[in-house]
PDB file of C-alpha atoms in Angstrom:
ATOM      1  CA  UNK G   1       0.000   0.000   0.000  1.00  0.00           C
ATOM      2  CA  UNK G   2       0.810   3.701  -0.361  1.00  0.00           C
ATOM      3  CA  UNK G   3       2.863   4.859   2.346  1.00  0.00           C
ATOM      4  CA  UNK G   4       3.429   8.521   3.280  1.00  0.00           C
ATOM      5  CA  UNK G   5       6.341   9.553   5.889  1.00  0.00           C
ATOM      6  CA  UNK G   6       6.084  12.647   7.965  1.00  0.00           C
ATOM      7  CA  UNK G   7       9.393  14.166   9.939  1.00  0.00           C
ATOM      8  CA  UNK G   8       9.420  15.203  12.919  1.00  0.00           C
ATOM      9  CA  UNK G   9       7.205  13.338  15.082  1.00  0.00           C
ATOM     10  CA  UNK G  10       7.268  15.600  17.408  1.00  0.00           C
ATOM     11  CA  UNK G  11       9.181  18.686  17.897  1.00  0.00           C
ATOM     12  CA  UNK G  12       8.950  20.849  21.167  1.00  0.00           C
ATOM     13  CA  UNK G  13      10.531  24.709  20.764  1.00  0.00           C
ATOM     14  CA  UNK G  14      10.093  28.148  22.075  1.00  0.00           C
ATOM     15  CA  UNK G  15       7.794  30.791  21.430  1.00  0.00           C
ATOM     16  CA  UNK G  16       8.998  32.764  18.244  1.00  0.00           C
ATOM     17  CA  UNK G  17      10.843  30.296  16.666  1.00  0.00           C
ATOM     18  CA  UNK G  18       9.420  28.771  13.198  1.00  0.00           C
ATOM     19  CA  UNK G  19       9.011  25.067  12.562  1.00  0.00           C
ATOM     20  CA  UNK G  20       9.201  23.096   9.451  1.00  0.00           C
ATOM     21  CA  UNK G  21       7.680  19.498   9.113  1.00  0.00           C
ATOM     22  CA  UNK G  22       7.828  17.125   6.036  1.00  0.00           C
ATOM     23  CA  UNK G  23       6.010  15.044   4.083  1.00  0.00           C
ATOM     24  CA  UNK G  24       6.362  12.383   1.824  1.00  0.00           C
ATOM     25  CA  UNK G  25       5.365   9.967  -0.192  1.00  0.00           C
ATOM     26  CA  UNK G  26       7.727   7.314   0.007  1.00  0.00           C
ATOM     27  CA  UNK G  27       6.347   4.695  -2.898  1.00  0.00           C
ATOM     28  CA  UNK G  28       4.457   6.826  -5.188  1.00  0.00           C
ATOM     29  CA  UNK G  29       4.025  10.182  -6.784  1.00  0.00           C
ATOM     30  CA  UNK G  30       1.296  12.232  -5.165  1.00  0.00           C
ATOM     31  CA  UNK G  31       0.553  15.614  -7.024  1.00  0.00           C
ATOM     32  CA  UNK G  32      -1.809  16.762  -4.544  1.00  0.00           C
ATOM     33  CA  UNK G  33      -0.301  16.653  -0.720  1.00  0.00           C
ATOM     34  CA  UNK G  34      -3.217  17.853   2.229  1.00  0.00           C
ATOM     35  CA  UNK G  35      -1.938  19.323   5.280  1.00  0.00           C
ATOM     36  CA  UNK G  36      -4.517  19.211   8.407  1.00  0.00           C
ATOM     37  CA  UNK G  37      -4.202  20.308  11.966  1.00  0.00           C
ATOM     38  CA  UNK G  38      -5.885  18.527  14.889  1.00  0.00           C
ATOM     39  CA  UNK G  39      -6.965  19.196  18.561  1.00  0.00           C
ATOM     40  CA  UNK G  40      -7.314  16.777  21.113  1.00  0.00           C
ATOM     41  CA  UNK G  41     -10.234  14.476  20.658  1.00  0.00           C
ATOM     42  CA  UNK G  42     -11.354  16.327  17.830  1.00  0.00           C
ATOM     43  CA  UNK G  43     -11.702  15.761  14.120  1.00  0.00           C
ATOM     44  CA  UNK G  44      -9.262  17.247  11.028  1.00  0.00           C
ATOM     45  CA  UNK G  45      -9.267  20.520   9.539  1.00  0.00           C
ATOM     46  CA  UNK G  46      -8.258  20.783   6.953  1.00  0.00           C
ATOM     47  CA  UNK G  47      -5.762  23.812   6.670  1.00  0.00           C
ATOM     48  CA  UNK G  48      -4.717  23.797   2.648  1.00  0.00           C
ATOM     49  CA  UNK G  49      -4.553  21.974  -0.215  1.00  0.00           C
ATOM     50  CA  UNK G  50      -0.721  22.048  -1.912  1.00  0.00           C
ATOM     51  CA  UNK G  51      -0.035  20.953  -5.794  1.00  0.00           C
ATOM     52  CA  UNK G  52       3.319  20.167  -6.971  1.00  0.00           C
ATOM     53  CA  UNK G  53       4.849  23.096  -8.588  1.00  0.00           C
ATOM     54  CA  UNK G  54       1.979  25.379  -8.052  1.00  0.00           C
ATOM     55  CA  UNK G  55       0.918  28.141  -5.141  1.00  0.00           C
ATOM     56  CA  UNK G  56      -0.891  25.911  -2.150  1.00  0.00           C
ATOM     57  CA  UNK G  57      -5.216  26.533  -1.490  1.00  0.00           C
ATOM     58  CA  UNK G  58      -5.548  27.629   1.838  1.00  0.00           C
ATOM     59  CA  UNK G  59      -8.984  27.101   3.603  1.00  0.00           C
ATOM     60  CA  UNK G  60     -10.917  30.325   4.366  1.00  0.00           C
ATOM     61  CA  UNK G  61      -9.097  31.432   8.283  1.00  0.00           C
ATOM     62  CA  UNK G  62      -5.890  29.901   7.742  1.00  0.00           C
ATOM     63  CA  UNK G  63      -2.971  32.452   7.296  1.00  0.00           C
ATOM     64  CA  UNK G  64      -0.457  31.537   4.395  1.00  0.00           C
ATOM     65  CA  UNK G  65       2.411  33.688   5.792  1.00  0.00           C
ATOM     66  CA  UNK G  66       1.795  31.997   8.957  1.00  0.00           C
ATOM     67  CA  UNK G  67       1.937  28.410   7.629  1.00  0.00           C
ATOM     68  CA  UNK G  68       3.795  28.293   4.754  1.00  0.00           C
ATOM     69  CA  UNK G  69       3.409  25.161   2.366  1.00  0.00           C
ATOM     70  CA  UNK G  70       6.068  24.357  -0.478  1.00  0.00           C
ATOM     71  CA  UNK G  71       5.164  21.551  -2.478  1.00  0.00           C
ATOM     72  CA  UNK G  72       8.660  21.504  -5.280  1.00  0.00           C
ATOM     73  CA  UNK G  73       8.631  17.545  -6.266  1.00  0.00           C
ATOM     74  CA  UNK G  74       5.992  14.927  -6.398  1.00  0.00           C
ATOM     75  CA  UNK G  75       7.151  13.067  -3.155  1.00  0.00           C
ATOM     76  CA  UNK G  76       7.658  15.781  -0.948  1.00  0.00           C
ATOM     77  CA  UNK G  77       5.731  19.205   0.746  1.00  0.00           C
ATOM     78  CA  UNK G  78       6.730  20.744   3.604  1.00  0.00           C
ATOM     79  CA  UNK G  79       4.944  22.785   6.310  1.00  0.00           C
ATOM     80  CA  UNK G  80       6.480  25.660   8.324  1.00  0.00           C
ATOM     81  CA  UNK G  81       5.023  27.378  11.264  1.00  0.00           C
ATOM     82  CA  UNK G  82       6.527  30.767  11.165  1.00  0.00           C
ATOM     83  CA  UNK G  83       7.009  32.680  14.086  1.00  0.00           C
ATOM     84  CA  UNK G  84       5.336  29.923  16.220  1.00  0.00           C
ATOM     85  CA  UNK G  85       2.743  30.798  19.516  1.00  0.00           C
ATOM     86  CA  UNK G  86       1.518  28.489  22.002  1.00  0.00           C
ATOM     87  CA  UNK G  87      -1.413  28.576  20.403  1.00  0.00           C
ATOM     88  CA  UNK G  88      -0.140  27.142  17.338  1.00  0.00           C
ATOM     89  CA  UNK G  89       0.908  23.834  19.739  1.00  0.00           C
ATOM     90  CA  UNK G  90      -1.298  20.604  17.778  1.00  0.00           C
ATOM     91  CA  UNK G  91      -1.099  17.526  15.909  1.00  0.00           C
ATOM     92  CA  UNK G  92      -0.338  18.293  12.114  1.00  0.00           C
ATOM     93  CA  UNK G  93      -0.968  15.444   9.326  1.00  0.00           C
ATOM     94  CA  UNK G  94      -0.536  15.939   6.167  1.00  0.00           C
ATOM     95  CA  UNK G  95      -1.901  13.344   3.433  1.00  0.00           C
ATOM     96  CA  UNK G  96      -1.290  12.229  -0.150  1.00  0.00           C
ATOM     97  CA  UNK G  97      -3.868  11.985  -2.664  1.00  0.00           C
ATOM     98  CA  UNK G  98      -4.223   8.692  -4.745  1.00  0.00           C
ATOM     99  CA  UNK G  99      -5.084   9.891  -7.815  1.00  0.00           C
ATOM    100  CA  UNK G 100      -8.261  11.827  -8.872  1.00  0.00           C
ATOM    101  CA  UNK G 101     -10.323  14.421  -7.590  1.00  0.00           C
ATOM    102  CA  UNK G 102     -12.198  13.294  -4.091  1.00  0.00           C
ATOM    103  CA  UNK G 103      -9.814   9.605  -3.977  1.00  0.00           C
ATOM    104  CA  UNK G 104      -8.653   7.926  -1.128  1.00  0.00           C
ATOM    105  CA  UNK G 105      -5.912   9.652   0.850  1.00  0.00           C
ATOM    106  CA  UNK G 106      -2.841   7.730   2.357  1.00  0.00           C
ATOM    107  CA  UNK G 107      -2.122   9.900   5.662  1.00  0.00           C
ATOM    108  CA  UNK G 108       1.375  10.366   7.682  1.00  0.00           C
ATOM    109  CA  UNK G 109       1.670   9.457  10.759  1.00  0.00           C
ATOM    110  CA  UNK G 110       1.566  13.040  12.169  1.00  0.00           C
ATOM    111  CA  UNK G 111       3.484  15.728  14.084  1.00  0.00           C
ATOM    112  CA  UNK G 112       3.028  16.589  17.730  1.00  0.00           C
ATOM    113  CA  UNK G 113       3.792  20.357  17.992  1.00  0.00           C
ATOM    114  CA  UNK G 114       4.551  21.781  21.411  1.00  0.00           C
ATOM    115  CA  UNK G 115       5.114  25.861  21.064  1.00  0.00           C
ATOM    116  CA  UNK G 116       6.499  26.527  25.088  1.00  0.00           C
TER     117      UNK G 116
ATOM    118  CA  UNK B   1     -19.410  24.511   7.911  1.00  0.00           C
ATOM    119  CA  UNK B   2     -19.708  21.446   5.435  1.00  0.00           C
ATOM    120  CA  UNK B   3     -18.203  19.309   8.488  1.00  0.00           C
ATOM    121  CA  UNK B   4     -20.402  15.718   8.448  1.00  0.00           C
ATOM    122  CA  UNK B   5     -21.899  15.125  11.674  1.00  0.00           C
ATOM    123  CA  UNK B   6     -21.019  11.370  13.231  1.00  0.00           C
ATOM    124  CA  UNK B   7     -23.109   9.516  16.124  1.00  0.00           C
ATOM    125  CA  UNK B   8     -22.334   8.226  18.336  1.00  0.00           C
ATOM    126  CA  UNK B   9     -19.629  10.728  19.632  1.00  0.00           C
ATOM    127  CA  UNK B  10     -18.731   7.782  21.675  1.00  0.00           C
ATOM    128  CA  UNK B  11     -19.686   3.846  22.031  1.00  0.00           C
ATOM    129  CA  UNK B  12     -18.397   1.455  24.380  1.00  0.00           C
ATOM    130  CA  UNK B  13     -18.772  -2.334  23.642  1.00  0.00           C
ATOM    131  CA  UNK B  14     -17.802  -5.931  24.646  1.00  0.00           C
ATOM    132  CA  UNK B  15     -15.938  -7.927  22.027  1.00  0.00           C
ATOM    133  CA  UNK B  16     -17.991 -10.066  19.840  1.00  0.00           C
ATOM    134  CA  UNK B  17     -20.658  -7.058  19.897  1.00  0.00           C
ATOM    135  CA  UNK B  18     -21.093  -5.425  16.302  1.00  0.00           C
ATOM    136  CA  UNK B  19     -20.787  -1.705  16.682  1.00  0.00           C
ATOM    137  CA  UNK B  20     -22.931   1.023  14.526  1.00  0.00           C
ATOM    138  CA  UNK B  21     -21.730   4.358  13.439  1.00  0.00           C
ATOM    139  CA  UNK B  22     -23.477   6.894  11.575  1.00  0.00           C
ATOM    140  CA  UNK B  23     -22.525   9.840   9.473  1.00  0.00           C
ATOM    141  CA  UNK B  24     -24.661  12.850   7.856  1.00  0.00           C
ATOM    142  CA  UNK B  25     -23.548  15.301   5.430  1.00  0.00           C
ATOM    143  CA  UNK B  26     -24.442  18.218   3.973  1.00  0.00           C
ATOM    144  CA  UNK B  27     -23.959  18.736   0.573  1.00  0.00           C
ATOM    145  CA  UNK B  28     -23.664  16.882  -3.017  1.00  0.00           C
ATOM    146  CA  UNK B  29     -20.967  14.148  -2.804  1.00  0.00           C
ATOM    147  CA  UNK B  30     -18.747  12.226  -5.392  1.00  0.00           C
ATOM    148  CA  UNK B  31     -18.052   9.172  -2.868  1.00  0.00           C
ATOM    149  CA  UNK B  32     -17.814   8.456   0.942  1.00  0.00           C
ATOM    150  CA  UNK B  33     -15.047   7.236   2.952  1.00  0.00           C
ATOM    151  CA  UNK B  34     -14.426   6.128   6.074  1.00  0.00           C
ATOM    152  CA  UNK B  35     -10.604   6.154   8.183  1.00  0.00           C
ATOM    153  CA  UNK B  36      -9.798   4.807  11.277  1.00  0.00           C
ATOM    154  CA  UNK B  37      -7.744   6.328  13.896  1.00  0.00           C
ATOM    155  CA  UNK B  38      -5.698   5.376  16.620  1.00  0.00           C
ATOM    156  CA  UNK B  39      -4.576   7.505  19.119  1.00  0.00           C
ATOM    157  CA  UNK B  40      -1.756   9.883  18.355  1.00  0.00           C
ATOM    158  CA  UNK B  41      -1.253   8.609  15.083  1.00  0.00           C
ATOM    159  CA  UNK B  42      -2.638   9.178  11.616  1.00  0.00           C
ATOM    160  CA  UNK B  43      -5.423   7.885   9.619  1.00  0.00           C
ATOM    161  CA  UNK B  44      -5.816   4.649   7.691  1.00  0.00           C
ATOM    162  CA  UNK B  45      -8.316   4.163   4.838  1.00  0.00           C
ATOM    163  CA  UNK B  46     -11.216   1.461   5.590  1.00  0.00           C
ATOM    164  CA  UNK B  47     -13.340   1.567   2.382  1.00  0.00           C
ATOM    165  CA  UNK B  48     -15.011   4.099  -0.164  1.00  0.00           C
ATOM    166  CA  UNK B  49     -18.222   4.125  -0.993  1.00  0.00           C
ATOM    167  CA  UNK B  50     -19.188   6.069  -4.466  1.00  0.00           C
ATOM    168  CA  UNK B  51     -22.442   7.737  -4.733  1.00  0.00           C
ATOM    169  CA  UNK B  52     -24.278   5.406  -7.053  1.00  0.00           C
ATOM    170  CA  UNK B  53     -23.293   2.497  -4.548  1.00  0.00           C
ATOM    171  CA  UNK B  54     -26.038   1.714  -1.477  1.00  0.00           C
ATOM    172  CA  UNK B  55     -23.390  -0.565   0.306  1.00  0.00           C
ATOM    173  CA  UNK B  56     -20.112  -1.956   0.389  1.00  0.00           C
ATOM    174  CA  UNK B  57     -18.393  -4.694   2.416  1.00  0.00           C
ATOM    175  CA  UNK B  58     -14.767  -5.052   3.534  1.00  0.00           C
ATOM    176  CA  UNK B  59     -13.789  -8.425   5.836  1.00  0.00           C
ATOM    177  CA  UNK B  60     -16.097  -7.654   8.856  1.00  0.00           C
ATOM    178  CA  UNK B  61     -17.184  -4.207   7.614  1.00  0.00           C
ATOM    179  CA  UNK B  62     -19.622  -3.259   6.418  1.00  0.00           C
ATOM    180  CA  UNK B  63     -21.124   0.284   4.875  1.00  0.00           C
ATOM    181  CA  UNK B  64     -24.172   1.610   3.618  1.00  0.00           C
ATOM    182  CA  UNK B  65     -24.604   4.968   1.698  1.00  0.00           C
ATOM    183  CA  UNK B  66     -28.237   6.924   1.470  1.00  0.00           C
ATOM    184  CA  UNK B  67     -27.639   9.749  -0.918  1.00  0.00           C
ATOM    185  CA  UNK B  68     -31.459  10.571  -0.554  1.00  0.00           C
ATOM    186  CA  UNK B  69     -31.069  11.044   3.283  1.00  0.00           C
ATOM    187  CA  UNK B  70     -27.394  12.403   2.976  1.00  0.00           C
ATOM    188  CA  UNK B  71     -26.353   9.823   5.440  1.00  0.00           C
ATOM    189  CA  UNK B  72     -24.157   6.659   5.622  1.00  0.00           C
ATOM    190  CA  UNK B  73     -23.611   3.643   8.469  1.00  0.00           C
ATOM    191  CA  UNK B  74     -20.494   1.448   9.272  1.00  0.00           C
ATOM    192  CA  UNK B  75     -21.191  -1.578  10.457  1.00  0.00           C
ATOM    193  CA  UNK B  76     -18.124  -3.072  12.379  1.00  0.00           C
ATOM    194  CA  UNK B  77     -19.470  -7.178  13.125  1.00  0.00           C
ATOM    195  CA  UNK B  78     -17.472  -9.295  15.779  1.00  0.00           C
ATOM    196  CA  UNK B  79     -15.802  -6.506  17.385  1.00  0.00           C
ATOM    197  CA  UNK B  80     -12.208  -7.150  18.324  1.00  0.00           C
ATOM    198  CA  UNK B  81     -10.476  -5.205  21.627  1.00  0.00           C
ATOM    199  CA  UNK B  82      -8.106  -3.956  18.186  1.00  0.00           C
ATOM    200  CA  UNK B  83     -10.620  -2.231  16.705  1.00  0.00           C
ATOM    201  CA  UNK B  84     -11.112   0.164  19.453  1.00  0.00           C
ATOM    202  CA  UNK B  85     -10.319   3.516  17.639  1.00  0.00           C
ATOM    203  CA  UNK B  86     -11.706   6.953  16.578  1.00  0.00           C
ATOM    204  CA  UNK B  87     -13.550   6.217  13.063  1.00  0.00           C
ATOM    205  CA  UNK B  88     -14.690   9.216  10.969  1.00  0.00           C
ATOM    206  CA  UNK B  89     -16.806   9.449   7.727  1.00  0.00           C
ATOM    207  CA  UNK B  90     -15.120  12.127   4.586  1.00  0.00           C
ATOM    208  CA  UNK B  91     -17.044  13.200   2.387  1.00  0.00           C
ATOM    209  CA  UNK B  92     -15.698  14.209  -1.244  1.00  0.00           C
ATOM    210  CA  UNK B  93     -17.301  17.061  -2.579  1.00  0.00           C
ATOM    211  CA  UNK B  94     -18.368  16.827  -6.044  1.00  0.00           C
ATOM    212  CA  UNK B  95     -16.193  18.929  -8.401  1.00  0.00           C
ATOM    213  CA  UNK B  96     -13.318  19.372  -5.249  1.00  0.00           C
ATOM    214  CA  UNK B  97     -10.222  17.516  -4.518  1.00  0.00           C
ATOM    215  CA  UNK B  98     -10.242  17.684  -0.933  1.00  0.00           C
ATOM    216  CA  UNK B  99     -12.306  15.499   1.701  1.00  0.00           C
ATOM    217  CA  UNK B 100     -14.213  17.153   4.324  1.00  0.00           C
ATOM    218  CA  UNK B 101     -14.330  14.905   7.485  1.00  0.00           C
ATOM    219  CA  UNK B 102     -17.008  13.965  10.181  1.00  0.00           C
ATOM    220  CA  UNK B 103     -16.681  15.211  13.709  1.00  0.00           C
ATOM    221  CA  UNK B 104     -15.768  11.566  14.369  1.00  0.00           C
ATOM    222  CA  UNK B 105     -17.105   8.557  16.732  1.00  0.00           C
ATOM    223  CA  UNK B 106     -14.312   6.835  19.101  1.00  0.00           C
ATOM    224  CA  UNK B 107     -14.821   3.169  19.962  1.00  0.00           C
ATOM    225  CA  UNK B 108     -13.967   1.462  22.892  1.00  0.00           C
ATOM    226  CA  UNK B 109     -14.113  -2.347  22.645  1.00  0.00           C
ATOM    227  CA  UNK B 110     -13.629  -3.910  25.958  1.00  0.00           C
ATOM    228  CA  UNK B 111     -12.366  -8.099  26.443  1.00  0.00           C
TER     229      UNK B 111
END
């Protein structure tokens, strides 16, 4: 099955200080990459949609200089919290879509952000 | 907000029990899917269901899909203590690549 990496697994640092966390698809070629953000016991939201070699779709209330998304090859987007709060502390996942529009998505394992 | 709506929030069974989740949605879809969850970690598919499908089976799962009611069901039969989990429905939108996910029901099967 498709299997999609994410590094770090968790990553603890101070307020101020920007974060970047990667994803990839380790046995296949994902043009479209998802990046959600979770609280405890909660569901996903989504927080943008990121196409190789184009600009990334950010859901309405998420702020693109705040999370920036770079998506330059087909197995690999990155995330970076810029400037990081506490408030920004969460579990990030990003996912990999299969194929078409709406397809199943193969998910990371996730990134437990602690912003002290 | 186009989130799905899942209930229970919660369910607590014995093993062997089946267990029933339900998901409703709001808008036109292109298919259905449903992830599982353990804690901490990320998602795993468990089966898509399209739109022109009513229901779907997987090993000991089972799904149904009512587009006239906007609402699906997974069935989970012979409940295993493994299969405790957080399961959530996504819906994918007609015409949009992304999935737009249920609040989510967590499962505790007890030995």
């Amino acid at each position: 099955g498709a299997v999609v990496s994410q590094h770090p697994s968790r990553v603890i640092c101070k307020s101020g200080t920007s974060v970047k966390i990667e994803c990839r698809s380790l046995d296949f070629q994902a043009t479209t990459m998802f990046w959600y953000r979770q609280f405890p016991k909660q569901s996903l939201m989504l927080m943008a949609t990121s196409n190789e070699g184009s600009k990334a779709t950010y859901e309405q209330g998420v702020e693109k200089d705040k999370f920036l998304i770079n998506h330059a090859s087909l197995t690999l987007s990155t995330l970076t919290v810029t400037s990081a709060h506490p408030e920004d502390s969460s579990f990030y996942i990003c996912s990999a879509g299969s194929g078409g529009a709406g397809e199943t998505q193969y998910f990371g394992p996730g990134t437990r952000l602690l912003v002290l | 907000s186009q989130q799905g709506e899942e209930d229970p929030q919660a369910l607590s069974i014995q093993e062997g029990e089946n267990a029933t989740m339900n998901c409703s949605y709001k808008t036109s879809i292109n298919n259905l899917q449903w992830y599982r969850q353990n804690s901490g970690r990320g998602l795993v598919h468990l089966i898509l269901i399209r739109s022109n499908e009513r229901e779907k089976h997987s090993g000991r799962l089972r799904v149904t899909l009512d587009t006239s009611k906007k609402s699906s069901s997974l069935l989970i039969t012979a409940s295993r203590a493994a299969d405790t989990a957080s399961y959530f429905c996504a819906t994918a939108l007609t015409g949009f690549q992304k999935l737009v996910f249920g609040t989510g029901t967590r499962l505790l099967v007890s030995p």
